[in-house]
Coordinates of C-alpha atoms (C1' of nucleotides) in Angstrom, one line a residue:
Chain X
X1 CA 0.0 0.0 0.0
X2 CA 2.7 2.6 1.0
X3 CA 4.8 1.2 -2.1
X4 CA 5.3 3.7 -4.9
X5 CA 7.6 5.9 -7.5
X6 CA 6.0 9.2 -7.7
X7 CA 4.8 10.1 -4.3
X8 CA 8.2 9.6 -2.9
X9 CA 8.3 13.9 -2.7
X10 CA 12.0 13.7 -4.1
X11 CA 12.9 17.9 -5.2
X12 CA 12.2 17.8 -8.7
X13 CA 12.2 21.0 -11.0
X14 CA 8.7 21.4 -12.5
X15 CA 9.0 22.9 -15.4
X16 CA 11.9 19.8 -16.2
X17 CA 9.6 17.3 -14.9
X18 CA 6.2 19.2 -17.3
X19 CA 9.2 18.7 -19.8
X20 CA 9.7 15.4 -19.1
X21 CA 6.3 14.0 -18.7
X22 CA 5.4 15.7 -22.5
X23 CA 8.1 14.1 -24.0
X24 CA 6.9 10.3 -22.6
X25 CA 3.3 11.7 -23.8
X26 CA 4.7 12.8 -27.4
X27 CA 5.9 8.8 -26.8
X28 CA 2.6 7.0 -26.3
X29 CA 0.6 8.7 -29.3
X30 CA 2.6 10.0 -32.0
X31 CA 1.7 13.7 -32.8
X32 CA -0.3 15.7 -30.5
X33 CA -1.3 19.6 -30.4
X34 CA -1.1 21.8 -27.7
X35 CA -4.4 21.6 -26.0
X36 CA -4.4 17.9 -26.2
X37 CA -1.1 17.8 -24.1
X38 CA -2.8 20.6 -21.6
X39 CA -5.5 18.5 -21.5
X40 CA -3.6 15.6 -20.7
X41 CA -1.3 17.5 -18.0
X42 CA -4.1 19.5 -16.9
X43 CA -2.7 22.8 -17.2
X44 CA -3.3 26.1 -19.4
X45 CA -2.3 25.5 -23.1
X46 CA -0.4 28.8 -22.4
X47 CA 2.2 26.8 -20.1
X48 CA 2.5 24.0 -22.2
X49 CA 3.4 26.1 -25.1
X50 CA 6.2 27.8 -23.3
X51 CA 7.4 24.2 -22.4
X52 CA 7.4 22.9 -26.0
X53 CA 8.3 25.6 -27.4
X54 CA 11.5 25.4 -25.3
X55 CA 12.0 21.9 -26.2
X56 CA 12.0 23.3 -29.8
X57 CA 14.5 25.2 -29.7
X58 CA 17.1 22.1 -29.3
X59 CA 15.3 19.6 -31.2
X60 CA 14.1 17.5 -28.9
X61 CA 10.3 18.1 -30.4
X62 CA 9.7 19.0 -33.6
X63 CA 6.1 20.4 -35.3
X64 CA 5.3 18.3 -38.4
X65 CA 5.5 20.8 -41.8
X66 CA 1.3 20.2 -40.9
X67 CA 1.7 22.7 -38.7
X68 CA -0.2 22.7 -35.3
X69 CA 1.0 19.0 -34.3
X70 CA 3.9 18.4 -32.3
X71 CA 6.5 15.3 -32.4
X72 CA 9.6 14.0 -30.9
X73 CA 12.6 15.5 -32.4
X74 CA 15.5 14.2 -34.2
X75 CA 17.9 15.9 -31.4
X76 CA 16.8 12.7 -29.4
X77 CA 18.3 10.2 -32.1
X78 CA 21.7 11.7 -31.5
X79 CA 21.6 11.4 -27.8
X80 CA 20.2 8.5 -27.6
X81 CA 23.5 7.0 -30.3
X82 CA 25.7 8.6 -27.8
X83 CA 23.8 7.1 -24.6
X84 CA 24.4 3.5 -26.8
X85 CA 28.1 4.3 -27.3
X86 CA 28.7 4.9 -23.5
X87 CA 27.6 1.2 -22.5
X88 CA 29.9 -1.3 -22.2
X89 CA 28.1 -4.1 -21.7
X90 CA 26.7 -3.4 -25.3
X91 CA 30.6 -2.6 -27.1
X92 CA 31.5 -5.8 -25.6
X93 CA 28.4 -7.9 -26.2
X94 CA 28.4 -6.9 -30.1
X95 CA 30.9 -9.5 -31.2
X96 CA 29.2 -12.1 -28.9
X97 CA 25.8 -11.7 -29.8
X98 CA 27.2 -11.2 -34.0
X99 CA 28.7 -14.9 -33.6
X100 CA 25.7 -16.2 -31.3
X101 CA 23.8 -14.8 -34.5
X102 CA 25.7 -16.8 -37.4
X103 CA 26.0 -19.5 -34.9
X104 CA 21.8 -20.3 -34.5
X105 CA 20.8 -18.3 -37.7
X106 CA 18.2 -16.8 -35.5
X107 CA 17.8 -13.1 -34.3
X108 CA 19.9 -11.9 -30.7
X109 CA 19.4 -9.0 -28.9
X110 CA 20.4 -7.6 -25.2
X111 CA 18.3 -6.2 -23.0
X112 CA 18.5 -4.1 -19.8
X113 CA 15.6 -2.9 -17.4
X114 CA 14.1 0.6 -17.8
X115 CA 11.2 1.7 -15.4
X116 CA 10.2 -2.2 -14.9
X117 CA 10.3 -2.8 -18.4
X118 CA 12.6 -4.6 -20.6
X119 CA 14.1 -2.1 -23.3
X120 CA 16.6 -3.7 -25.9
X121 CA 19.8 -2.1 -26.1
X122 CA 21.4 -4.0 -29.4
X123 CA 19.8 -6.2 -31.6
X124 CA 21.4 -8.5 -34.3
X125 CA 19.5 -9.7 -37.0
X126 CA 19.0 -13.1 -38.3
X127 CA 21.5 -13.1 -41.0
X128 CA 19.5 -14.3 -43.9
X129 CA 19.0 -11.9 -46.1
X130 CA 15.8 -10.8 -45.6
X131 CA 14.4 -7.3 -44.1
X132 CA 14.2 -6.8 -40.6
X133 CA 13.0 -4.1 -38.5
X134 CA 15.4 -2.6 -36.2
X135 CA 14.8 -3.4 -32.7
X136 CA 17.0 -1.9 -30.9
X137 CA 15.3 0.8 -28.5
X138 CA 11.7 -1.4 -28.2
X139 CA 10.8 -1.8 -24.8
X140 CA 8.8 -5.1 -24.0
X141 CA 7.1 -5.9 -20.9
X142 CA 9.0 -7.7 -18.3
X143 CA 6.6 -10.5 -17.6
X144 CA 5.9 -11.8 -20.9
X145 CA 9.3 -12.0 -22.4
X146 CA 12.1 -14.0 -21.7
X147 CA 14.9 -11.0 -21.2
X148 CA 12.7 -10.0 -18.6
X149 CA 11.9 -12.8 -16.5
X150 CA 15.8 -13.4 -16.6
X151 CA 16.4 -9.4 -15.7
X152 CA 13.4 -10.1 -12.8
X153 CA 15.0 -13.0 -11.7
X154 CA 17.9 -11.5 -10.5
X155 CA 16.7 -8.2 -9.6
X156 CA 14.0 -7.7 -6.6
X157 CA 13.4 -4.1 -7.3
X158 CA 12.5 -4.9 -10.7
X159 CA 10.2 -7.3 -9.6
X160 CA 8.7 -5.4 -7.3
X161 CA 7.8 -2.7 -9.7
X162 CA 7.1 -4.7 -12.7
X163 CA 5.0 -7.0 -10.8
X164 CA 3.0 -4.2 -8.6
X165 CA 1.0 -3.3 -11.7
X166 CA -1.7 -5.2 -13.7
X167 CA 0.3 -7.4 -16.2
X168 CA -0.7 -6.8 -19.6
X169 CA -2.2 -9.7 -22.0
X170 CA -0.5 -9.4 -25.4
X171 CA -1.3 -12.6 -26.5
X172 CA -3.2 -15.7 -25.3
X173 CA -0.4 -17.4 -23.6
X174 CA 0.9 -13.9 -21.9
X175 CA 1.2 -15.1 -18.2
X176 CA -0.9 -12.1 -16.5
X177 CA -1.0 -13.3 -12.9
X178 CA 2.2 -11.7 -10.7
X179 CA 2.0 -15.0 -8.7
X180 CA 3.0 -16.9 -11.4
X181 CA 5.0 -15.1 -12.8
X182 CA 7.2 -14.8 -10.1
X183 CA 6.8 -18.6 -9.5
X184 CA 8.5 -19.1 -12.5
X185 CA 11.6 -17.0 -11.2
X186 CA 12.6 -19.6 -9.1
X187 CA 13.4 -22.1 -12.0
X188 CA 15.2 -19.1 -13.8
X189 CA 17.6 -18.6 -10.9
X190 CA 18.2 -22.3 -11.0
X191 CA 18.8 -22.6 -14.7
X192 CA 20.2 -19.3 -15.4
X193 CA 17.9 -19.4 -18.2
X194 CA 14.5 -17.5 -19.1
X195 CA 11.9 -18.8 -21.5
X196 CA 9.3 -17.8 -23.8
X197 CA 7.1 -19.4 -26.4
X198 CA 4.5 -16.9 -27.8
X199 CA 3.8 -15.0 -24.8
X200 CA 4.7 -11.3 -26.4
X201 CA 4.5 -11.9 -29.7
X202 CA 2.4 -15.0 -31.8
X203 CA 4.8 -16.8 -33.6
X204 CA 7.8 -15.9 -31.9
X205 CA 9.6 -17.7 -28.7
X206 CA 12.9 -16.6 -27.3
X207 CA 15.2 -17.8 -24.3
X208 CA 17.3 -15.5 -22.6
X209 CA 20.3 -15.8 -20.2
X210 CA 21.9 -13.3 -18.0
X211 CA 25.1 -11.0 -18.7
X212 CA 27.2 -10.1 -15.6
X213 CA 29.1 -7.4 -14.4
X214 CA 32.7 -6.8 -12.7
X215 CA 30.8 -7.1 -9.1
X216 CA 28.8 -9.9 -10.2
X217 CA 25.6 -8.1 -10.7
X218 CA 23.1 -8.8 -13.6
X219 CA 23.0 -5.6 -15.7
X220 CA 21.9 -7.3 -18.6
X221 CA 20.4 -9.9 -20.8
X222 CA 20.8 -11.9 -24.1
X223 CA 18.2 -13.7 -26.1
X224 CA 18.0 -15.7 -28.6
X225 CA 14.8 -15.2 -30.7
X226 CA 13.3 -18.3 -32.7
X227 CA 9.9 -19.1 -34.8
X228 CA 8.0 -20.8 -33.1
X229 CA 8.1 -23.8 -34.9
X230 CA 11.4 -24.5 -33.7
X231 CA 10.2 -25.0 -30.2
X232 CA 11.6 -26.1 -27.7
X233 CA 15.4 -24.8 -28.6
X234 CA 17.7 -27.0 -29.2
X235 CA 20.4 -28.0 -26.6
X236 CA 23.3 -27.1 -29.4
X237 CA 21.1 -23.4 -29.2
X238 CA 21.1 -23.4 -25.8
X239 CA 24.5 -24.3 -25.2
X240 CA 25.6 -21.3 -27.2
X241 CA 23.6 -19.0 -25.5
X242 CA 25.1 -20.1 -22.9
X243 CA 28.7 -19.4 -24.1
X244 CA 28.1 -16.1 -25.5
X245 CA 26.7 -15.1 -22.1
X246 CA 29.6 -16.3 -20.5
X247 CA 31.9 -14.7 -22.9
X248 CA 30.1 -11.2 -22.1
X249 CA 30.2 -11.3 -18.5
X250 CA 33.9 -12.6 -18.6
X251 CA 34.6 -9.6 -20.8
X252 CA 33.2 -7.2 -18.6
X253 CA 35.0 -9.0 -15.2
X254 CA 32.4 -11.0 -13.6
X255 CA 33.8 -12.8 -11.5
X256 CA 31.6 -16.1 -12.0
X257 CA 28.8 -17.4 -14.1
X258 CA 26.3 -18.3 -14.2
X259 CA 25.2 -15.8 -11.0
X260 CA 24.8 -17.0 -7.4
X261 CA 21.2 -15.8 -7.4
X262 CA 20.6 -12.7 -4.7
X263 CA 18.3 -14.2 -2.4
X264 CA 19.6 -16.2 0.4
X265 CA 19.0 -20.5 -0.8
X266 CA 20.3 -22.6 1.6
X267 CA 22.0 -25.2 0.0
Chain T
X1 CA 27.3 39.8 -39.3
X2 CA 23.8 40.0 -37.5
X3 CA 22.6 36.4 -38.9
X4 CA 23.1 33.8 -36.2
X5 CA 20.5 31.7 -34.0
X6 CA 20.6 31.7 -29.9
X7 CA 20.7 36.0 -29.9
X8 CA 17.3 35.7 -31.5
X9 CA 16.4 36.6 -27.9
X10 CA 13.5 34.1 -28.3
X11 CA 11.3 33.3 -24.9
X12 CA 12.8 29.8 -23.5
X13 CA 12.5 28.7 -20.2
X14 CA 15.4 28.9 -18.0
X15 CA 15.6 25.7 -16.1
X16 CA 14.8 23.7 -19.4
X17 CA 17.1 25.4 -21.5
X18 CA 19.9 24.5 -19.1
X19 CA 19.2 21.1 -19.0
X20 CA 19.1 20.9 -22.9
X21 CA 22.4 22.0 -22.9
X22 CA 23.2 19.6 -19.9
X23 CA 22.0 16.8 -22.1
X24 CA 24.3 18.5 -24.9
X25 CA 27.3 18.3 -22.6
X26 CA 27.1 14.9 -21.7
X27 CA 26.4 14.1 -25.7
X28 CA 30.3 15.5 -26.3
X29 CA 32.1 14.6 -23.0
X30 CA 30.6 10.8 -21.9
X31 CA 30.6 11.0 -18.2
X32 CA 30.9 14.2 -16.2
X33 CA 30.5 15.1 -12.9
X34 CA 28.3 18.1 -11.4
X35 CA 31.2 20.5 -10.6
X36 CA 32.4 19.9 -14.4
X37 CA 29.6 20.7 -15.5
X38 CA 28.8 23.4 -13.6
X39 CA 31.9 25.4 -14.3
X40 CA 30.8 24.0 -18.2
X41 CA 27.8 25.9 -17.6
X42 CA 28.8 28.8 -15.6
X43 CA 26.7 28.3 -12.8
X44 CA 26.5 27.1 -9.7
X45 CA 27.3 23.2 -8.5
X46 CA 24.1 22.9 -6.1
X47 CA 22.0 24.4 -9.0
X48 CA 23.3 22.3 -11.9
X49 CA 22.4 19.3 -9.5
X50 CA 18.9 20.0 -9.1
X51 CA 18.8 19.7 -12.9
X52 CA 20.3 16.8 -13.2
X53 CA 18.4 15.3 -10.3
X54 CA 15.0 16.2 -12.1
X55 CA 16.1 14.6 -15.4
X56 CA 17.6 11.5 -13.5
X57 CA 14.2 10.9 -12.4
X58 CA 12.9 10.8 -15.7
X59 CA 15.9 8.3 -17.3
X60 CA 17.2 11.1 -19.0
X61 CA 20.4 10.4 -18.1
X62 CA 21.6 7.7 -15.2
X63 CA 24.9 8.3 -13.0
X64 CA 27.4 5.3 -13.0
X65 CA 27.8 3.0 -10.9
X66 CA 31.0 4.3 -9.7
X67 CA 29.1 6.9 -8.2
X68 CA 30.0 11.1 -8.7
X69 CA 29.7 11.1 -12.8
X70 CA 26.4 11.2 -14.8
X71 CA 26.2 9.9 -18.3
X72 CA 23.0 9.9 -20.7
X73 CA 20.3 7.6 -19.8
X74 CA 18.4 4.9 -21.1
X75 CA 15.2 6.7 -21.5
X76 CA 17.0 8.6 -24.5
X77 CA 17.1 5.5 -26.3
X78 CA 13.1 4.9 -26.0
X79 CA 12.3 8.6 -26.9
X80 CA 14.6 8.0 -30.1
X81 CA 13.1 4.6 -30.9
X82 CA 9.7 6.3 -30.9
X83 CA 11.0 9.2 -33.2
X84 CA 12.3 7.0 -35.6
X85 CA 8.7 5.4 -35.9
X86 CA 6.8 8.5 -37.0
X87 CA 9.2 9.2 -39.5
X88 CA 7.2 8.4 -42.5
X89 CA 10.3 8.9 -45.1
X90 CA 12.2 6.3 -43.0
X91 CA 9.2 4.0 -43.2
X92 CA 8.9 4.3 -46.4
X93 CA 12.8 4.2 -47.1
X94 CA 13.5 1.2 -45.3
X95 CA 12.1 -1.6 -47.9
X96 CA 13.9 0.2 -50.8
X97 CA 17.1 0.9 -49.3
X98 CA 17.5 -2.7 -48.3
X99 CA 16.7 -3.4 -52.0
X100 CA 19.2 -1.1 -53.6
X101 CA 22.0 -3.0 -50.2
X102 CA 20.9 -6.2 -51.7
X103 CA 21.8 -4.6 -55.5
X104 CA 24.9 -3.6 -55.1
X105 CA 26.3 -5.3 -51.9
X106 CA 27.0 -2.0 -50.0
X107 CA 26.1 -0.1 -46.8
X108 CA 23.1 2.0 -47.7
X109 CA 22.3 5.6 -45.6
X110 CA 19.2 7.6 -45.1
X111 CA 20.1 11.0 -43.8
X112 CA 18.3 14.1 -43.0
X113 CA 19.6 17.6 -41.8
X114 CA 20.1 18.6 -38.0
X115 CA 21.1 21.6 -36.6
X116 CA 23.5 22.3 -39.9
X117 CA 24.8 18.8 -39.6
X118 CA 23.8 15.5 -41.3
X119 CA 22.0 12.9 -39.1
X120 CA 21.7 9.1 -40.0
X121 CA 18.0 8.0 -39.9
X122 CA 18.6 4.9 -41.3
X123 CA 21.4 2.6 -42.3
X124 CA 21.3 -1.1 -44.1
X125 CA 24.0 -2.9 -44.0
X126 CA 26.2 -4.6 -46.1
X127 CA 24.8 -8.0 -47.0
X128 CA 27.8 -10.1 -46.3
X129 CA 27.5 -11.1 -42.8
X130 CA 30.3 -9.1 -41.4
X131 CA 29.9 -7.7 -38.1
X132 CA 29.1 -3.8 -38.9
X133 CA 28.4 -1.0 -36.7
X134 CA 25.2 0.4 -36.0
X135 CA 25.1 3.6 -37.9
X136 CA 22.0 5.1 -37.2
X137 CA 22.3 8.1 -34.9
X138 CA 26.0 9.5 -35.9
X139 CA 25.8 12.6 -37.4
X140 CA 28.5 13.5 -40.3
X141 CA 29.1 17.1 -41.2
X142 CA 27.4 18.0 -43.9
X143 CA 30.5 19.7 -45.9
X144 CA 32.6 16.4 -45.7
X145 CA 29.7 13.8 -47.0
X146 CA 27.5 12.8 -49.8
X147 CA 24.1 13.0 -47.9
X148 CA 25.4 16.1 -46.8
X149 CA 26.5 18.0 -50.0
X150 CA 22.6 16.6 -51.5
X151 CA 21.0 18.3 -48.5
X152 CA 23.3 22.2 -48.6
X153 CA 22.4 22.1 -52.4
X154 CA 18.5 21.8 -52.0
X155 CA 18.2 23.9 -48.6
X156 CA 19.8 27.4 -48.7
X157 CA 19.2 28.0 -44.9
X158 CA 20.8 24.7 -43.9
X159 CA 23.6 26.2 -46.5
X160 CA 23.9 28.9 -45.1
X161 CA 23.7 27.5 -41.4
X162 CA 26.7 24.9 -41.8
X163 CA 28.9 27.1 -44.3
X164 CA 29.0 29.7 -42.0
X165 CA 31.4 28.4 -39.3
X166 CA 34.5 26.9 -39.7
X167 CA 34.6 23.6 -41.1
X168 CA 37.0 20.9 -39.9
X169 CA 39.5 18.6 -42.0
X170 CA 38.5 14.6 -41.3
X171 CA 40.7 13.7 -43.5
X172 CA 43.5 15.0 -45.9
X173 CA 41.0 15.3 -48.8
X174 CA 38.5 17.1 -46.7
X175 CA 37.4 20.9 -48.4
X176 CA 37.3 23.0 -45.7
X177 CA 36.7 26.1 -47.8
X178 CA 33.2 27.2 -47.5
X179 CA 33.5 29.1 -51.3
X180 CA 34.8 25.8 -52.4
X181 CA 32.1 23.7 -51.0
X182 CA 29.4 26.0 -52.1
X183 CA 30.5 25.9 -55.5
X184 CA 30.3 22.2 -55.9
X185 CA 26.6 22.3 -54.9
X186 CA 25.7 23.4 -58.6
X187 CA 27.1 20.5 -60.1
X188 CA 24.9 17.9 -57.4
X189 CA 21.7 20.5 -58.4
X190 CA 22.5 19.8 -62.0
X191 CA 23.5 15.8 -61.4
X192 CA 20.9 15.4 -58.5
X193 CA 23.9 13.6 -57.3
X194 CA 26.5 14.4 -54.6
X195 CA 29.8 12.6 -54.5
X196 CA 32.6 12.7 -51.7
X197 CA 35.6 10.4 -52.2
X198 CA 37.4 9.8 -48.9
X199 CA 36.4 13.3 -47.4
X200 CA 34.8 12.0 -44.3
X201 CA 37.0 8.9 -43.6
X202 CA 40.0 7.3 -45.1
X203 CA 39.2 4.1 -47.5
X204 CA 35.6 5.5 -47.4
X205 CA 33.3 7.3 -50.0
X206 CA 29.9 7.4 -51.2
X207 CA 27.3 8.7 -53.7
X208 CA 24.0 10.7 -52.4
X209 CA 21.0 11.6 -53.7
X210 CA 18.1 13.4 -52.8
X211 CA 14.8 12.3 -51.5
X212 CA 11.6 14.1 -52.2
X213 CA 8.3 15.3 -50.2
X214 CA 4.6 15.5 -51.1
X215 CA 5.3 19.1 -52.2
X216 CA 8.6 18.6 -54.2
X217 CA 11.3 19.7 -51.3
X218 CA 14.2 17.7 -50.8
X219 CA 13.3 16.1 -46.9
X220 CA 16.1 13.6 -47.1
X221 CA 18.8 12.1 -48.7
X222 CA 19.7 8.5 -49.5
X223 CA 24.0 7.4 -49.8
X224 CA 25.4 4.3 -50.9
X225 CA 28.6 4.0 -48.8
X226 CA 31.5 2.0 -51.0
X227 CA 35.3 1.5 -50.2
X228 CA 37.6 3.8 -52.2
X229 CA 38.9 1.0 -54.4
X230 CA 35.9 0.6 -56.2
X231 CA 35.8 4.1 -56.6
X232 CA 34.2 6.1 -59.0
X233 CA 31.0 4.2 -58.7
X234 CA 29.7 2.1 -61.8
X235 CA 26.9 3.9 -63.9
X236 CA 25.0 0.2 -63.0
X237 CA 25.9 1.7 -59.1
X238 CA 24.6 5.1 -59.8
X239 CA 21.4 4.0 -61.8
X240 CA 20.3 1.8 -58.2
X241 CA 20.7 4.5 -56.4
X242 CA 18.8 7.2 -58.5
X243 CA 16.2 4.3 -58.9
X244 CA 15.8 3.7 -54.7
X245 CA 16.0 7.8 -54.7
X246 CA 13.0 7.9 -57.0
X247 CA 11.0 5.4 -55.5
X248 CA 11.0 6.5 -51.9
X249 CA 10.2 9.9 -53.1
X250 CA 7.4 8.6 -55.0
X251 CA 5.9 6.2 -52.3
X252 CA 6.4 10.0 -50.6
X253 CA 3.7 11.2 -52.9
X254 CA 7.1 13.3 -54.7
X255 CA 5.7 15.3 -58.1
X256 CA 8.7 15.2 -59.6
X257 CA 11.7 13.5 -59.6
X258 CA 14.8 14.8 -59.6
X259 CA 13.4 17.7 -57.6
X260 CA 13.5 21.2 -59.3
X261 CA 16.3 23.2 -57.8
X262 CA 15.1 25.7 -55.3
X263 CA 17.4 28.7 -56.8
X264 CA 15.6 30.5 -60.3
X265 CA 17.4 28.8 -62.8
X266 CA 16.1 30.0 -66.6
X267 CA 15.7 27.4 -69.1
Chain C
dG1 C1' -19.5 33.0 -49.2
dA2 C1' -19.8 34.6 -44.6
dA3 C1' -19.6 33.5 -39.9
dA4 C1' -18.4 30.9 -36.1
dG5 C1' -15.6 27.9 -33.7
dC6 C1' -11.2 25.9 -32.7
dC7 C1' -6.5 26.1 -31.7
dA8 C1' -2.0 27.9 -31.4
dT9 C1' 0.2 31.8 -30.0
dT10 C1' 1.3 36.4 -27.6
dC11 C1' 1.4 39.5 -23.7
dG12 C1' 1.8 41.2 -19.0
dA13 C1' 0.9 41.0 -13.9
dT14 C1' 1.5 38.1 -10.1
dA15 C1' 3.2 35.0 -6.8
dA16 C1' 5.0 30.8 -6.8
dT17 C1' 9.2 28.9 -8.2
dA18 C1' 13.8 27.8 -9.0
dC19 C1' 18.1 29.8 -7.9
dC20 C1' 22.0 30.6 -5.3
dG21 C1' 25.4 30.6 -1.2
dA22 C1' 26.7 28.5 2.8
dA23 C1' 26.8 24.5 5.5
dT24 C1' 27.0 19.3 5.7
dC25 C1' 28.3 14.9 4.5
dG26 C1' 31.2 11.4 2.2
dA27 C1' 35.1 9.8 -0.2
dT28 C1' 39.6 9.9 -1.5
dT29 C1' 44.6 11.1 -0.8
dG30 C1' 48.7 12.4 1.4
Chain I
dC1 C1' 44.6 10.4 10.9
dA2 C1' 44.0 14.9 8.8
dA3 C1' 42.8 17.5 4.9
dT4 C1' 41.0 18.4 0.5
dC5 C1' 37.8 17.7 -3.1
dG6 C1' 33.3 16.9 -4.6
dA7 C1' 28.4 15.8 -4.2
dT8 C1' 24.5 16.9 -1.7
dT9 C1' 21.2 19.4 1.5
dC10 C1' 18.9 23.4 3.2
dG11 C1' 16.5 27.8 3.5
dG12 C1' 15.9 32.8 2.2
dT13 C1' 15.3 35.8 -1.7
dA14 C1' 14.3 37.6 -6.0
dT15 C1' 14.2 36.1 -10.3
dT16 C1' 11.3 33.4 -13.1
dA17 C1' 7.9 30.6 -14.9
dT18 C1' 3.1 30.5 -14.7
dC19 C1' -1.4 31.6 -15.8
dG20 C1' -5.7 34.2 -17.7
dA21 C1' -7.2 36.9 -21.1
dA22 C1' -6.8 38.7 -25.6
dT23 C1' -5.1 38.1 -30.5
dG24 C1' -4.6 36.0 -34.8
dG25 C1' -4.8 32.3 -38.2
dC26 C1' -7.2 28.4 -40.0
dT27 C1' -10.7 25.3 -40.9
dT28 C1' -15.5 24.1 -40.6
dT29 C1' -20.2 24.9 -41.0
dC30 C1' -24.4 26.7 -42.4

DNA sequence: GAAAGCCATTCGATAATACCGAATCGATTG
DNA sequence: CAATCGATTCGGTATTATCGAATGGCTTTC
């Protein structure tokens, strides 16, 4: 009951925070005037103007040649290329995840947690030749995919959070119940492994194993995403999953893998 | 002499503006800490943290582990991902740039301008199954590449913008003279082509051309990126890439292709 | 074709707000 | 163990963003 984010009374600016909150609004629908986001903030359109306006002036919204609509700017693109270029778990999963990718023939990607969701910070495609939507940047729930059970697994405060809030149904298999869904962290910890089959997207089935750091946290996931005709995954797949997990976490200094998992298990 | 673009004196809210250019900061210099910053920034420590304390909360940018620096955060990469989606020419660009990567067994580019700069909207790789870098997000300057020369020929302000300040040597083959520069943009008007031959990066060059609107202006450029040993591109080379130019700018709803030059040119 | 309604935008007065300087806490170094 | 450097907290003050009302441009409607 006394468990939350926002009503924690931490000193935040406002206008940085009306900033803020337009930007993740400009994020859920596309293209939006004035009045509808001082609608949605409930606050004069006169304030909100001031506050996009502003955020016009470095590119970080844009208005569409239309002219009364407002969208996210390009300004954002280049941060978020530098934000990418900072991480090292992503410079040193690359070649990992490139070889895990000609290795299976199947889509990779790593993911990391963002606000209790899962948000995919490199992607490699399947390297047949065909067309593939960039993934990197998506953000998929936690519960329903198997870089977020793994990045639950190992994380209480990410379950918490992710689990405090009605789970979403995305397809008919999606696991809504939080119950559930967190009895199925137990095998993760065991196995070091996280499953899927259809539960975000129909058709699709992943597995998921968890990346290290120097102090032996889990900052990080990769998956392996199959049709779902394939399933179950091979051993041979899971086995190098496995490795290039291993090989990531070595690279960035973990000192063992898999994990111990962070709850106390007596042995 | 008066032309420029942040004496405008236009009405931008303090506390915003400042944490723009905190975001800006930590775009050049990866990790800084608050006192850098703030000496950065001219002002002072305690308020500079406030700032970044409001746009931590958001994700907008995350301090290390390690504890006293702040870098970019991961709720950049999100905002960017959504950005990317509304993009209609990207949309649209996507299935035929992968076409004209698959043609001619190059790196393909989709660039558009910022801020007198060129940014990458979209990038296809090069069909063998190398392990490539992401490109999407880097920003080239516009003198020094393909895209970039396409984009200064068909918009005089973003001309004007980028030609105005001095412009830096990448390479040994690099023009940094703005007269120089300027002059070459007749020929791509007249070609609907723009060429650079290891100007950006050494064993690199490329061949641009110019992607259209609804109403006939240049919104985007599209590059094929080659090594200089197969340089000058093949008229087999050029044709793909005038074809891709010409079919994105028609799925655009583009009048006319190659665009009319902007400047009064008489018959 | 004219009028009305909608929405973005501008302006100026007001008080709420973010700013700043000084003090505190924590970490790192000699 | 002492001292320095930096991040962080706190509270008073004045700058600053906010808001309501008025304007202007655009599309819609009758």
């Amino acid at each position: 009951m006394h468990g939350g984010r926002d009503d924690e009374g931490e000193p935040v600016i406002q206008s940085i925070d009306r900033a803020a909150k337009i930007l993740t609004l400009l994020q859920g629908s596309r293209r939006m005037g004035i009045s509808e986001l001082a609608a949605a903030l409930d606050l004069p359109p006169s304030t909100v103007h001031g506050i996009v306006k502003s955020l016009q002036a470095h590119g970080l919204v844009a208005q569409q040649p239309s002219g009364n609509r407002y969208v996210l700017g390009p300004a954002l693109l280049k941060l978020s290329s530098v934000y990418l270029d900072t991480l090292d778990v992503r410079a040193r999963a690359m070649r990992w995840m490139h070889e895990l990718s000609s290795r299976t023939g199947l889509a990779t990607r790593l993911g990391a947690e963002l606000f209790g969701e899962v948000i995919v910070i490199h992607h490699d495609r399947r390297p047949d030749g065909t067309e593939q939507m960039p993934e990197t940047g998506l953000t998929i729930p936690s519960h329903a995919s198997a870089l977020g059970k793994v990045l639950l697994a190992y994380d209480s405060a990410h379950a918490a959070d992710a689990l405090s809030r009605p789970l979403a149904a995305l397809t008919a298999d999606t696991v809504t119940d939080p119950e559930q869904v967190r009895a199925g962290l137990e095998q993760v910890r065991r196995e070091a492994l996280g499953f899927e089959n259809e539960e975000a997207v129909i058709g699709e089935s992943s597995v998921a194993a968890p990346v290290c750091s120097e102090d032996g946290d889990v900052v990080a996931a990769v998956a392996v995403v199959m049709p779902s005709t394939d399933w179950p995954p091979s051993d041979a797949l899971i086995g190098a999953l496995r490795d290039a997990a291993r090989s990531i976490s070595r690279d960035l200094g973990a000192p063992t893998w898999p994990p111990r998992p962070p709850a106390p298990a007596r042995a």
